[in-house]
């Protein structure tokens, strides 16, 4: 889903239009910052009245969102705003005290996977009451099939391909600082990336991940000489699914939960929910990646803690992308260059453990917990708002929590009970939570009825020390992604059982680990 506002087709109601921050909430927020009259803050959820048109006759969307568990009782928006603003706090040069055991590349592999399975393109998020997830259109196929890379294939999306109709286009960087030109950018039309999903150019880390998959496909074309495009694509998808199943998920999930899903099947994301995307996954559990983001990165030989330019900041990771680099008129992406500057090519050895002997500047993802990088409060698409609104309207954490309220997610405790698990106690929620959040949790009753996204992050810290998700989060993510593999037209579990593959293996096969050298 996008971070803005949305529209939803509601079964039996027609078209609901609203905003993530309805008027009463905006008035309350502005009263905090500008000391306006705090009256009229009463929450009055509602919908745009039916205009007598035929919106309610719209056909059921072919790809939808759905629920794994019943709706929950929703807290006040003001409480969620207060909690969200308390979550984005980490600034400056990161220290290792908050490092998890997961190399940082998996943060952005996770984002790449997300963009392959869910895209609510036309329906900006609303918060006037609640909506039916079954009536939200998902413009990504709910399958791990790399449609974010291939689009509709050479016949439907020829702009993604070279004239041979088999290999994918690759872009060149712009030489800078004495560095030459490298084939290490996404293909572009102007500064806009010509790729299957434009969101994969919203930050440099996910853009370079997308590029790695373009190059992997092309390398497979060379290896499988004489194979058709569809045969190569199938081989690439099998490798991709194996990465998800045997490399990504084991790093971010509880191993016992994952193995139970693999061995004994899915209990909640059942086959009757085929072709839908669970909101508990897309709006809560899989947003775990937001807490994995670092405020700065050891990026390559130029941008690192001992290099001439210092570490690459999270803000720069967004600045040097086509989708987020512009701050408005007069500030083009790539600081005026037509493509990615050569000095910003990633050194993958600093993002993944390539050999078992880690690079001395290997980045690790931050703990899965309730503390996020401060830069997530000022993402480029929010910074472009004119005039600049108060912080609550910019906060990604706040938007995540309000989005959960919008779709009436159950609390973490309600989901745990539905799974047959013992929920985290209020004491467990509070003990070890960031000090500045403890009183907020108590004041709003969030220690007893915890918003699902926040619960999943705290559960990861309580049960796994922040190194992977806990029982509830692991079950939702494992069942969803394993289910998407099992329902894909190409299914590695059925077609190549026991096959393992990893991102380090993919990057090694491509042979492009560190174009800039040491």
Short mmCIF file of C-alpha atoms in Angstrom, two decimals:
data_model
loop_
_atom_site.label_atom_id
_atom_site.label_comp_id
_atom_site.label_asym_id
_atom_site.label_seq_id
_atom_site.Cartn_x
_atom_site.Cartn_y
_atom_site.Cartn_z
CA UNK A 1 0.00 0.00 0.00
CA UNK A 2 1.09 3.55 -0.55
CA UNK A 3 1.72 5.91 2.35
CA UNK A 4 -0.93 8.44 1.28
CA UNK A 5 -4.71 8.42 1.33
CA UNK A 6 -6.88 5.76 -0.23
CA UNK A 7 -10.29 4.90 -1.64
CA UNK A 8 -11.99 1.58 -1.12
CA UNK A 9 -14.80 -0.29 -2.80
CA UNK A 10 -16.90 -1.57 0.05
CA UNK A 11 -19.09 -4.58 -0.52
CA UNK A 12 -22.70 -3.50 -0.24
CA UNK A 13 -21.74 0.15 0.34
CA UNK A 14 -20.18 1.30 -2.90
CA UNK A 15 -17.20 3.60 -2.97
CA UNK A 16 -15.88 4.87 0.36
CA UNK A 17 -13.58 7.88 0.17
CA UNK A 18 -11.72 9.27 3.13
CA UNK A 19 -8.39 10.30 4.55
CA UNK A 20 -5.85 8.72 6.83
CA UNK A 21 -6.03 11.90 8.93
CA UNK A 22 -9.72 12.92 9.08
CA UNK A 23 -10.63 16.48 9.97
CA UNK A 24 -11.13 15.91 13.70
CA UNK A 25 -7.66 14.33 13.93
CA UNK A 26 -5.99 17.10 11.92
CA UNK A 27 -7.58 19.70 14.22
CA UNK A 28 -6.26 17.85 17.26
CA UNK A 29 -2.77 17.57 15.76
CA UNK A 30 -2.63 21.25 14.89
CA UNK A 31 -3.83 22.12 18.38
CA UNK A 32 -0.75 20.36 19.75
CA UNK A 33 1.63 22.31 17.56
CA UNK A 34 -0.06 25.67 17.24
CA UNK A 35 -2.15 25.81 20.43
CA UNK A 36 -5.43 26.17 18.57
CA UNK A 37 -8.81 25.57 20.15
CA UNK A 38 -8.92 21.89 21.10
CA UNK A 39 -12.68 21.63 20.78
CA UNK A 40 -14.39 19.48 18.19
CA UNK A 41 -11.89 16.64 18.62
CA UNK A 42 -14.56 14.04 19.14
CA UNK A 43 -14.07 11.09 16.86
CA UNK A 44 -16.91 10.80 14.40
CA UNK A 45 -16.08 8.07 11.90
CA UNK A 46 -18.19 8.06 8.80
CA UNK A 47 -18.17 7.66 5.05
CA UNK A 48 -18.85 9.76 2.03
CA UNK A 49 -22.60 9.46 1.43
CA UNK A 50 -23.83 7.56 -1.59
CA UNK A 51 -24.36 9.98 -4.45
CA UNK A 52 -26.82 7.75 -6.20
CA UNK A 53 -24.31 6.61 -8.81
CA UNK A 54 -23.45 3.04 -9.67
CA UNK A 55 -20.32 2.70 -7.53
CA UNK A 56 -21.98 -0.05 -5.53
CA UNK A 57 -22.44 -2.02 -8.74
CA UNK A 58 -18.70 -2.18 -9.45
CA UNK A 59 -17.52 -5.76 -10.02
CA UNK A 60 -15.62 -7.53 -7.27
CA UNK A 61 -11.90 -6.73 -7.69
CA UNK A 62 -9.96 -9.70 -9.11
CA UNK A 63 -7.23 -9.38 -6.46
CA UNK A 64 -8.21 -8.51 -2.96
CA UNK A 65 -7.24 -8.19 0.66
CA UNK A 66 -8.90 -10.38 3.27
CA UNK A 67 -8.81 -11.29 6.98
CA UNK A 68 -7.26 -14.22 8.79
CA UNK A 69 -8.95 -13.26 12.08
CA UNK A 70 -12.09 -11.34 13.11
CA UNK A 71 -12.06 -7.57 13.45
CA UNK A 72 -10.94 -6.08 16.73
CA UNK A 73 -12.14 -3.17 18.83
CA UNK A 74 -10.22 -0.07 17.79
CA UNK A 75 -8.46 2.44 20.06
CA UNK A 76 -8.59 6.20 19.66
CA UNK A 77 -6.67 7.75 16.80
CA UNK A 78 -5.07 10.23 19.20
CA UNK A 79 -3.54 7.42 21.22
CA UNK A 80 -2.12 5.84 18.09
CA UNK A 81 -0.64 9.15 16.96
CA UNK A 82 1.04 9.64 20.33
CA UNK A 83 2.47 6.11 20.27
CA UNK A 84 3.61 6.39 16.65
CA UNK A 85 5.51 9.62 17.29
CA UNK A 86 7.37 7.96 20.16
CA UNK A 87 8.72 5.17 17.94
CA UNK A 88 10.91 7.05 15.42
CA UNK A 89 13.85 8.18 17.52
CA UNK A 90 17.17 6.67 16.42
CA UNK A 91 19.55 9.24 14.93
CA UNK A 92 23.19 9.67 13.98
CA UNK A 93 25.98 7.16 13.54
CA UNK A 94 24.64 3.78 14.65
CA UNK A 95 26.42 1.76 17.29
CA UNK A 96 26.50 -2.00 17.39
CA UNK A 97 24.39 -2.20 20.55
CA UNK A 98 21.22 -2.28 18.45
CA UNK A 99 22.48 -4.60 15.72
CA UNK A 100 20.62 -7.84 15.09
CA UNK A 101 22.27 -10.95 13.68
CA UNK A 102 20.71 -10.39 10.23
CA UNK A 103 22.84 -8.73 7.52
CA UNK A 104 21.29 -5.46 6.39
CA UNK A 105 20.71 -6.55 2.80
CA UNK A 106 17.75 -8.63 3.97
CA UNK A 107 15.95 -5.45 5.02
CA UNK A 108 15.69 -4.42 1.38
CA UNK A 109 15.25 -7.93 0.03
CA UNK A 110 12.18 -7.96 2.27
CA UNK A 111 10.97 -4.72 0.68
CA UNK A 112 11.60 -6.17 -2.78
CA UNK A 113 9.51 -9.25 -1.86
CA UNK A 114 6.72 -7.02 -0.56
CA UNK A 115 6.60 -5.11 -3.85
CA UNK A 116 6.28 -8.42 -5.70
CA UNK A 117 3.10 -9.46 -3.89
CA UNK A 118 1.09 -6.40 -2.91
CA UNK A 119 0.43 -3.06 -4.60
CA UNK A 120 -2.69 -1.04 -3.79
CA UNK A 121 -2.06 1.31 -6.72
CA UNK A 122 -5.29 3.23 -7.11
CA UNK A 123 -6.84 3.28 -3.67
CA UNK A 124 -5.29 5.86 -1.33
CA UNK A 125 -5.70 4.93 2.32
CA UNK A 126 -8.73 6.22 4.21
CA UNK A 127 -9.46 6.47 7.89
CA UNK A 128 -13.12 7.45 8.04
CA UNK A 129 -14.36 4.42 9.91
CA UNK A 130 -13.37 0.93 8.77
CA UNK A 131 -13.42 -0.86 5.44
CA UNK A 132 -13.81 -4.36 4.09
CA UNK A 133 -10.41 -5.68 2.94
CA UNK A 134 -12.13 -7.92 0.40
CA UNK A 135 -13.00 -4.82 -1.59
CA UNK A 136 -9.47 -3.40 -1.87
CA UNK A 137 -7.81 -4.12 -5.21
CA UNK A 138 -4.28 -5.55 -5.16
CA UNK A 139 -2.45 -4.74 -8.41
CA UNK A 140 0.32 -7.28 -7.79
CA UNK A 141 -0.42 -10.95 -8.34
CA UNK A 142 -0.67 -12.63 -4.92
CA UNK A 143 2.09 -15.04 -5.90
CA UNK A 144 5.87 -15.07 -5.67
CA UNK A 145 6.27 -14.87 -9.43
CA UNK A 146 8.46 -11.75 -9.95
CA UNK A 147 5.78 -9.86 -11.86
CA UNK A 148 7.41 -6.79 -10.29
CA UNK A 149 10.43 -7.57 -12.49
CA UNK A 150 8.86 -9.07 -15.60
CA UNK A 151 5.62 -7.11 -15.80
CA UNK A 152 3.45 -8.82 -18.39
CA UNK A 153 6.47 -10.24 -20.23
CA UNK A 154 8.02 -9.24 -23.58
CA UNK A 155 4.71 -9.11 -25.44
CA UNK A 156 2.81 -6.91 -22.97
CA UNK A 157 5.71 -4.85 -21.59
CA UNK A 158 8.36 -4.74 -24.32
CA UNK A 159 9.86 -1.57 -22.78
CA UNK A 160 11.39 -3.74 -20.06
CA UNK A 161 13.29 -5.90 -22.52
CA UNK A 162 16.11 -5.67 -25.02
CA UNK A 163 15.30 -6.19 -28.73
CA UNK A 164 16.04 -9.92 -28.41
CA UNK A 165 12.83 -10.24 -26.36
CA UNK A 166 14.60 -12.41 -23.78
CA UNK A 167 17.04 -10.29 -21.79
CA UNK A 168 16.04 -7.43 -19.50
CA UNK A 169 17.30 -3.91 -20.00
CA UNK A 170 20.10 -2.61 -17.76
CA UNK A 171 21.03 1.06 -17.30
CA UNK A 172 24.39 2.79 -17.08
CA UNK A 173 25.64 5.00 -14.27
CA UNK A 174 26.97 8.53 -14.72
CA UNK A 175 30.73 8.89 -14.38
CA UNK A 176 31.77 11.15 -11.52
CA UNK A 177 34.89 11.86 -9.47
CA UNK A 178 37.20 10.14 -11.91
CA UNK A 179 35.09 6.98 -11.94
CA UNK A 180 33.97 5.56 -15.25
CA UNK A 181 30.54 4.49 -16.45
CA UNK A 182 29.25 1.14 -15.17
CA UNK A 183 26.24 -1.00 -16.16
CA UNK A 184 24.94 -0.69 -12.62
CA UNK A 185 21.77 1.36 -12.75
CA UNK A 186 18.17 0.60 -13.56
CA UNK A 187 17.12 1.35 -17.15
CA UNK A 188 15.63 4.83 -17.32
CA UNK A 189 13.50 7.11 -19.43
CA UNK A 190 14.81 10.44 -18.24
CA UNK A 191 15.33 9.83 -14.54
CA UNK A 192 12.29 7.55 -14.22
CA UNK A 193 13.14 3.86 -13.97
CA UNK A 194 11.64 1.61 -16.65
CA UNK A 195 10.90 -1.40 -14.47
CA UNK A 196 7.98 -3.65 -13.61
CA UNK A 197 7.22 -1.87 -10.32
CA UNK A 198 8.17 1.83 -9.96
CA UNK A 199 8.34 1.47 -6.17
CA UNK A 200 11.59 -0.45 -6.60
CA UNK A 201 13.25 2.87 -7.42
CA UNK A 202 12.05 4.62 -4.26
CA UNK A 203 15.37 4.05 -2.47
CA UNK A 204 18.80 3.04 -3.68
CA UNK A 205 19.06 -0.17 -1.66
CA UNK A 206 15.91 -1.71 -3.13
CA UNK A 207 16.82 -0.32 -6.59
CA UNK A 208 20.18 -2.10 -6.49
CA UNK A 209 18.38 -5.25 -5.32
CA UNK A 210 16.02 -5.03 -8.30
CA UNK A 211 19.05 -4.53 -10.56
CA UNK A 212 20.61 -7.71 -9.15
CA UNK A 213 17.53 -9.67 -10.24
CA UNK A 214 17.66 -8.11 -13.71
CA UNK A 215 21.27 -9.21 -13.99
CA UNK A 216 20.51 -12.67 -12.60
CA UNK A 217 17.87 -13.19 -15.26
CA UNK A 218 20.29 -12.13 -18.01
CA UNK A 219 23.00 -14.40 -16.62
CA UNK A 220 20.53 -17.28 -16.69
CA UNK A 221 19.74 -16.50 -20.35
CA UNK A 222 23.43 -16.92 -21.09
CA UNK A 223 23.70 -20.11 -19.04
CA UNK A 224 20.58 -21.69 -20.55
CA UNK A 225 21.46 -21.01 -24.17
CA UNK A 226 18.58 -21.94 -26.45
CA UNK A 227 15.96 -21.82 -23.71
CA UNK A 228 12.84 -19.74 -24.30
CA UNK A 229 12.06 -16.63 -22.26
CA UNK A 230 9.39 -18.51 -20.30
CA UNK A 231 11.80 -21.34 -19.53
CA UNK A 232 14.37 -18.88 -18.20
CA UNK A 233 11.77 -16.97 -16.25
CA UNK A 234 10.57 -20.17 -14.59
CA UNK A 235 14.12 -21.04 -13.57
CA UNK A 236 14.66 -17.58 -12.11
CA UNK A 237 11.37 -17.72 -10.19
CA UNK A 238 12.29 -21.12 -8.74
CA UNK A 239 15.58 -19.66 -7.49
CA UNK A 240 13.79 -16.60 -6.11
CA UNK A 241 11.24 -18.71 -4.22
CA UNK A 242 14.07 -20.82 -2.81
CA UNK A 243 15.74 -17.61 -1.56
CA UNK A 244 12.52 -16.63 0.21
CA UNK A 245 11.94 -20.09 1.68
CA UNK A 246 15.48 -21.14 2.61
CA UNK A 247 17.41 -17.89 3.09
CA UNK A 248 15.12 -14.96 3.94
CA UNK A 249 12.46 -16.57 6.12
CA UNK A 250 14.89 -18.59 8.29
CA UNK A 251 16.64 -15.34 9.18
CA UNK A 252 13.57 -13.34 10.21
CA UNK A 253 11.22 -16.00 11.62
CA UNK A 254 11.16 -18.38 14.56
CA UNK A 255 12.61 -21.61 13.14
CA UNK A 256 10.13 -23.86 14.97
CA UNK A 257 7.13 -21.95 13.62
CA UNK A 258 8.52 -21.90 10.08
CA UNK A 259 9.28 -25.63 10.16
CA UNK A 260 5.79 -26.38 11.49
CA UNK A 261 4.20 -24.50 8.58
CA UNK A 262 6.47 -26.23 6.07
CA UNK A 263 5.94 -29.71 7.54
CA UNK A 264 2.35 -29.57 8.73
CA UNK A 265 0.70 -26.96 6.53
CA UNK A 266 -1.12 -23.70 7.04
CA UNK A 267 -3.77 -23.34 9.74
CA UNK A 268 -5.08 -19.80 9.10
CA UNK A 269 -4.12 -18.74 5.56
CA UNK A 270 -6.12 -21.62 4.17
CA UNK A 271 -6.96 -22.49 0.57
CA UNK A 272 -10.40 -20.87 0.80
CA UNK A 273 -8.53 -17.56 1.00
CA UNK A 274 -6.78 -18.19 -2.30
CA UNK A 275 -5.92 -15.07 -4.31
CA UNK A 276 -6.21 -12.66 -1.42
CA UNK A 277 -3.64 -10.83 0.70
CA UNK A 278 -4.19 -10.97 4.49
CA UNK A 279 -4.36 -7.54 6.09
CA UNK A 280 -2.75 -8.95 9.23
CA UNK A 281 0.29 -9.62 7.03
CA UNK A 282 0.33 -6.53 4.82
CA UNK A 283 -0.73 -3.94 7.40
CA UNK A 284 1.05 -5.35 10.46
CA UNK A 285 3.36 -8.38 10.50
CA UNK A 286 5.29 -7.72 7.32
CA UNK A 287 5.86 -4.11 8.27
CA UNK A 288 8.54 -5.52 10.55
CA UNK A 289 11.08 -4.25 8.01
CA UNK A 290 10.53 -0.65 9.08
CA UNK A 291 12.24 -1.41 12.39
CA UNK A 292 15.21 -3.06 10.62
CA UNK A 293 16.26 0.16 8.87
CA UNK A 294 19.59 1.66 9.96
CA UNK A 295 20.20 5.42 10.18
CA UNK A 296 23.45 4.98 8.16
CA UNK A 297 25.28 2.34 6.14
CA UNK A 298 28.76 1.20 5.21
CA UNK A 299 27.95 1.43 1.50
CA UNK A 300 31.13 1.10 -0.61
CA UNK A 301 34.79 2.13 -0.57
CA UNK A 302 33.81 5.80 -0.85
CA UNK A 303 30.90 5.98 1.58
CA UNK A 304 31.92 4.21 4.77
CA UNK A 305 33.04 5.01 8.30
CA UNK A 306 36.70 5.16 7.35
CA UNK A 307 36.27 6.47 3.79
CA UNK A 308 36.56 9.98 2.39
CA UNK A 309 32.83 10.76 2.52
CA UNK A 310 31.71 9.05 5.72
CA UNK A 311 28.88 6.54 6.00
CA UNK A 312 25.91 6.69 3.65
CA UNK A 313 22.96 8.08 5.56
CA UNK A 314 19.48 6.66 5.23
CA UNK A 315 18.41 10.01 3.76
CA UNK A 316 21.07 9.65 1.04
CA UNK A 317 19.83 6.13 0.25
CA UNK A 318 16.58 7.84 -0.73
CA UNK A 319 18.22 10.88 -2.34
CA UNK A 320 20.10 8.76 -4.87
CA UNK A 321 17.06 7.09 -6.40
CA UNK A 322 14.87 8.17 -9.25
CA UNK A 323 11.64 7.83 -7.32
CA UNK A 324 12.56 9.79 -4.21
CA UNK A 325 15.57 11.91 -5.13
CA UNK A 326 13.62 15.03 -6.07
CA UNK A 327 12.44 17.34 -3.32
CA UNK A 328 10.42 19.36 -5.79
CA UNK A 329 10.92 21.93 -8.54
CA UNK A 330 14.58 22.74 -9.10
CA UNK A 331 15.85 19.69 -7.22
CA UNK A 332 16.07 16.79 -9.71
CA UNK A 333 17.04 13.25 -8.73
CA UNK A 334 20.71 12.30 -8.75
CA UNK A 335 21.57 15.97 -8.11
CA UNK A 336 21.19 16.86 -11.74
CA UNK A 337 22.89 13.82 -13.30
CA UNK A 338 20.82 11.73 -15.73
CA UNK A 339 21.43 8.43 -13.90
CA UNK A 340 22.88 7.07 -10.69
CA UNK A 341 26.37 8.51 -10.03
CA UNK A 342 29.03 5.80 -10.24
CA UNK A 343 30.22 6.50 -6.72
CA UNK A 344 26.89 5.23 -5.34
CA UNK A 345 27.10 1.66 -6.69
CA UNK A 346 26.62 -0.73 -3.77
CA UNK A 347 29.33 -3.06 -2.46
CA UNK A 348 27.25 -6.17 -1.76
CA UNK A 349 29.92 -7.57 0.56
CA UNK A 350 28.91 -4.86 3.02
CA UNK A 351 25.22 -5.86 2.84
CA UNK A 352 25.41 -9.69 2.84
CA UNK A 353 27.77 -12.21 4.38
CA UNK A 354 29.15 -13.59 1.14
CA UNK A 355 31.61 -16.20 2.33
CA UNK A 356 31.06 -16.92 6.01
CA UNK A 357 33.97 -14.62 6.73
CA UNK A 358 32.15 -11.29 7.00
CA UNK A 359 33.53 -8.11 5.51
CA UNK A 360 34.89 -5.98 8.37
CA UNK A 361 32.30 -3.33 7.50
CA UNK A 362 29.33 -5.66 7.06
CA UNK A 363 26.11 -3.85 8.01
CA UNK A 364 23.58 -5.59 10.20
CA UNK A 365 19.88 -4.80 10.30
CA UNK A 366 18.61 -3.16 13.46
CA UNK A 367 16.68 -5.18 16.01
CA UNK A 368 13.06 -6.03 15.34
CA UNK A 369 11.65 -3.79 18.04
CA UNK A 370 9.59 -0.69 18.70
CA UNK A 371 12.35 1.80 17.90
CA UNK A 372 12.70 3.11 14.33
CA UNK A 373 15.15 5.37 12.56
CA UNK A 374 14.17 9.03 12.85
CA UNK A 375 14.42 9.42 9.06
CA UNK A 376 11.24 7.35 8.73
CA UNK A 377 9.47 10.42 10.08
CA UNK A 378 10.62 12.50 7.10
CA UNK A 379 10.50 10.26 4.03
CA UNK A 380 10.82 12.18 0.73
CA UNK A 381 7.20 11.82 -0.33
CA UNK A 382 6.18 13.39 2.99
CA UNK A 383 8.83 16.13 2.78
CA UNK A 384 7.39 17.21 -0.57
CA UNK A 385 4.17 18.29 1.11
CA UNK A 386 3.72 22.05 0.85
CA UNK A 387 3.35 23.67 3.29
CA UNK A 388 5.30 21.33 5.57
CA UNK A 389 2.75 19.81 7.99
CA UNK A 390 3.37 18.92 11.65
CA UNK A 391 5.35 15.80 12.49
CA UNK A 392 2.37 13.45 13.02
CA UNK A 393 1.37 13.87 9.39
CA UNK A 394 4.87 12.82 8.31
CA UNK A 395 5.44 9.87 10.64
CA UNK A 396 5.54 6.44 8.99
CA UNK A 397 5.03 4.72 12.35
CA UNK A 398 1.93 6.82 13.00
CA UNK A 399 0.59 6.01 9.56
CA UNK A 400 1.20 2.30 10.12
CA UNK A 401 -0.79 2.37 13.36
CA UNK A 402 -3.63 4.40 11.84
CA UNK A 403 -3.75 2.08 8.85
CA UNK A 404 -4.25 -0.83 11.24
CA UNK A 405 -7.13 1.05 12.84
CA UNK A 406 -8.63 1.76 9.44
CA UNK A 407 -8.91 -1.90 8.48
CA UNK A 408 -10.00 -2.82 12.04
CA UNK A 409 -7.12 -5.15 12.80
CA UNK A 410 -7.50 -7.22 15.96
CA UNK A 411 -5.07 -6.56 18.79
CA UNK A 412 -1.98 -8.68 19.20
CA UNK A 413 -3.55 -10.36 22.22
CA UNK A 414 -6.68 -11.22 20.24
CA UNK A 415 -4.60 -12.81 17.48
CA UNK A 416 -2.51 -14.78 19.96
CA UNK A 417 -5.65 -16.20 21.58
CA UNK A 418 -7.10 -17.05 18.15
CA UNK A 419 -3.87 -18.95 17.40
CA UNK A 420 -4.13 -20.88 20.66
CA UNK A 421 -1.13 -19.09 22.15
CA UNK A 422 -0.68 -17.37 25.51
CA UNK A 423 -0.55 -13.63 24.78
CA UNK A 424 2.20 -11.42 26.10
CA UNK A 425 1.22 -10.08 29.51
CA UNK A 426 1.00 -6.33 30.15
CA UNK A 427 4.20 -6.69 32.16
CA UNK A 428 5.97 -8.30 29.22
CA UNK A 429 4.78 -5.53 26.90
CA UNK A 430 6.05 -2.84 29.28
CA UNK A 431 9.27 -4.34 30.63
CA UNK A 432 12.09 -3.51 28.26
CA UNK A 433 9.96 -1.20 26.13
CA UNK A 434 11.66 2.12 25.35
CA UNK A 435 11.36 4.26 28.49
CA UNK A 436 9.58 7.11 26.72
CA UNK A 437 6.90 4.70 25.46
CA UNK A 438 5.99 3.03 28.75
CA UNK A 439 3.67 5.74 30.05
CA UNK A 440 2.02 6.11 26.66
CA UNK A 441 1.29 2.39 26.61
CA UNK A 442 -0.22 2.56 30.10
CA UNK A 443 -2.22 5.74 29.51
CA UNK A 444 -3.97 4.34 26.44
CA UNK A 445 -4.33 0.74 27.61
CA UNK A 446 -1.97 -0.48 24.92
CA UNK A 447 -0.23 -2.76 27.40
CA UNK A 448 -3.44 -4.82 27.62
CA UNK A 449 -4.90 -4.25 24.14
CA UNK A 450 -1.84 -3.73 21.94
CA UNK A 451 -2.08 -2.62 18.29
CA UNK A 452 -1.06 -5.63 16.21
CA UNK A 453 1.97 -4.03 14.49
CA UNK A 454 3.39 -2.77 17.78
CA UNK A 455 2.64 -6.11 19.50
CA UNK A 456 4.54 -8.03 16.82
CA UNK A 457 7.59 -5.80 17.24
CA UNK A 458 7.55 -6.08 21.04
CA UNK A 459 6.96 -9.83 20.78
CA UNK A 460 10.10 -10.14 18.64
CA UNK A 461 12.13 -8.38 21.32
CA UNK A 462 10.60 -10.31 24.24
CA UNK A 463 10.78 -13.76 22.67
CA UNK A 464 13.81 -13.49 20.35
CA UNK A 465 15.91 -10.57 21.56
CA UNK A 466 14.97 -8.66 18.40
CA UNK A 467 16.77 -11.08 16.09
CA UNK A 468 13.64 -12.54 14.53
CA UNK A 469 9.87 -12.42 14.91
CA UNK A 470 8.10 -14.16 17.77
CA UNK A 471 5.29 -16.69 17.67
CA UNK A 472 2.43 -14.51 16.38
CA UNK A 473 4.48 -12.55 13.85
CA UNK A 474 6.28 -15.65 12.58
CA UNK A 475 3.03 -17.56 12.08
CA UNK A 476 1.42 -14.78 10.03
CA UNK A 477 4.47 -14.22 7.83
CA UNK A 478 5.31 -17.91 7.40
CA UNK A 479 1.77 -18.93 6.46
CA UNK A 480 1.37 -16.04 4.03
CA UNK A 481 4.65 -16.42 2.15
CA UNK A 482 4.62 -20.22 2.13
CA UNK A 483 1.02 -20.04 0.95
CA UNK A 484 1.93 -17.63 -1.84
CA UNK A 485 4.65 -20.02 -3.00
CA UNK A 486 2.30 -22.97 -2.92
CA UNK A 487 -0.30 -21.06 -4.93
CA UNK A 488 2.10 -19.69 -7.52
CA UNK A 489 1.96 -21.07 -11.07
CA UNK A 490 5.63 -21.92 -10.54
CA UNK A 491 5.95 -23.63 -7.14
CA UNK A 492 9.41 -24.56 -5.90
CA UNK A 493 8.01 -26.75 -3.12
CA UNK A 494 6.17 -28.95 -5.61
CA UNK A 495 8.55 -28.76 -8.56
CA UNK A 496 11.92 -28.83 -6.83
CA UNK A 497 11.50 -30.01 -3.23
CA UNK A 498 14.58 -29.62 -1.08
CA UNK A 499 16.13 -27.01 -3.35
CA UNK A 500 18.03 -24.29 -1.47
CA UNK A 501 19.42 -20.99 -2.73
CA UNK A 502 20.48 -17.69 -1.16
CA UNK A 503 21.03 -14.04 -2.00
CA UNK A 504 24.81 -14.41 -1.58
CA UNK A 505 24.68 -17.25 -4.13
CA UNK A 506 22.63 -15.13 -6.54
CA UNK A 507 25.02 -12.18 -6.25
CA UNK A 508 28.03 -14.46 -6.67
CA UNK A 509 26.48 -16.01 -9.79
CA UNK A 510 25.93 -12.55 -11.26
CA UNK A 511 29.60 -11.79 -10.52
CA UNK A 512 29.10 -8.14 -9.68
CA UNK A 513 29.78 -7.98 -5.95
CA UNK A 514 31.90 -4.85 -5.80
CA UNK A 515 32.30 -2.99 -9.10
CA UNK A 516 34.19 -0.08 -7.50
CA UNK A 517 36.83 -2.29 -5.88
CA UNK A 518 38.37 -1.91 -2.46
#
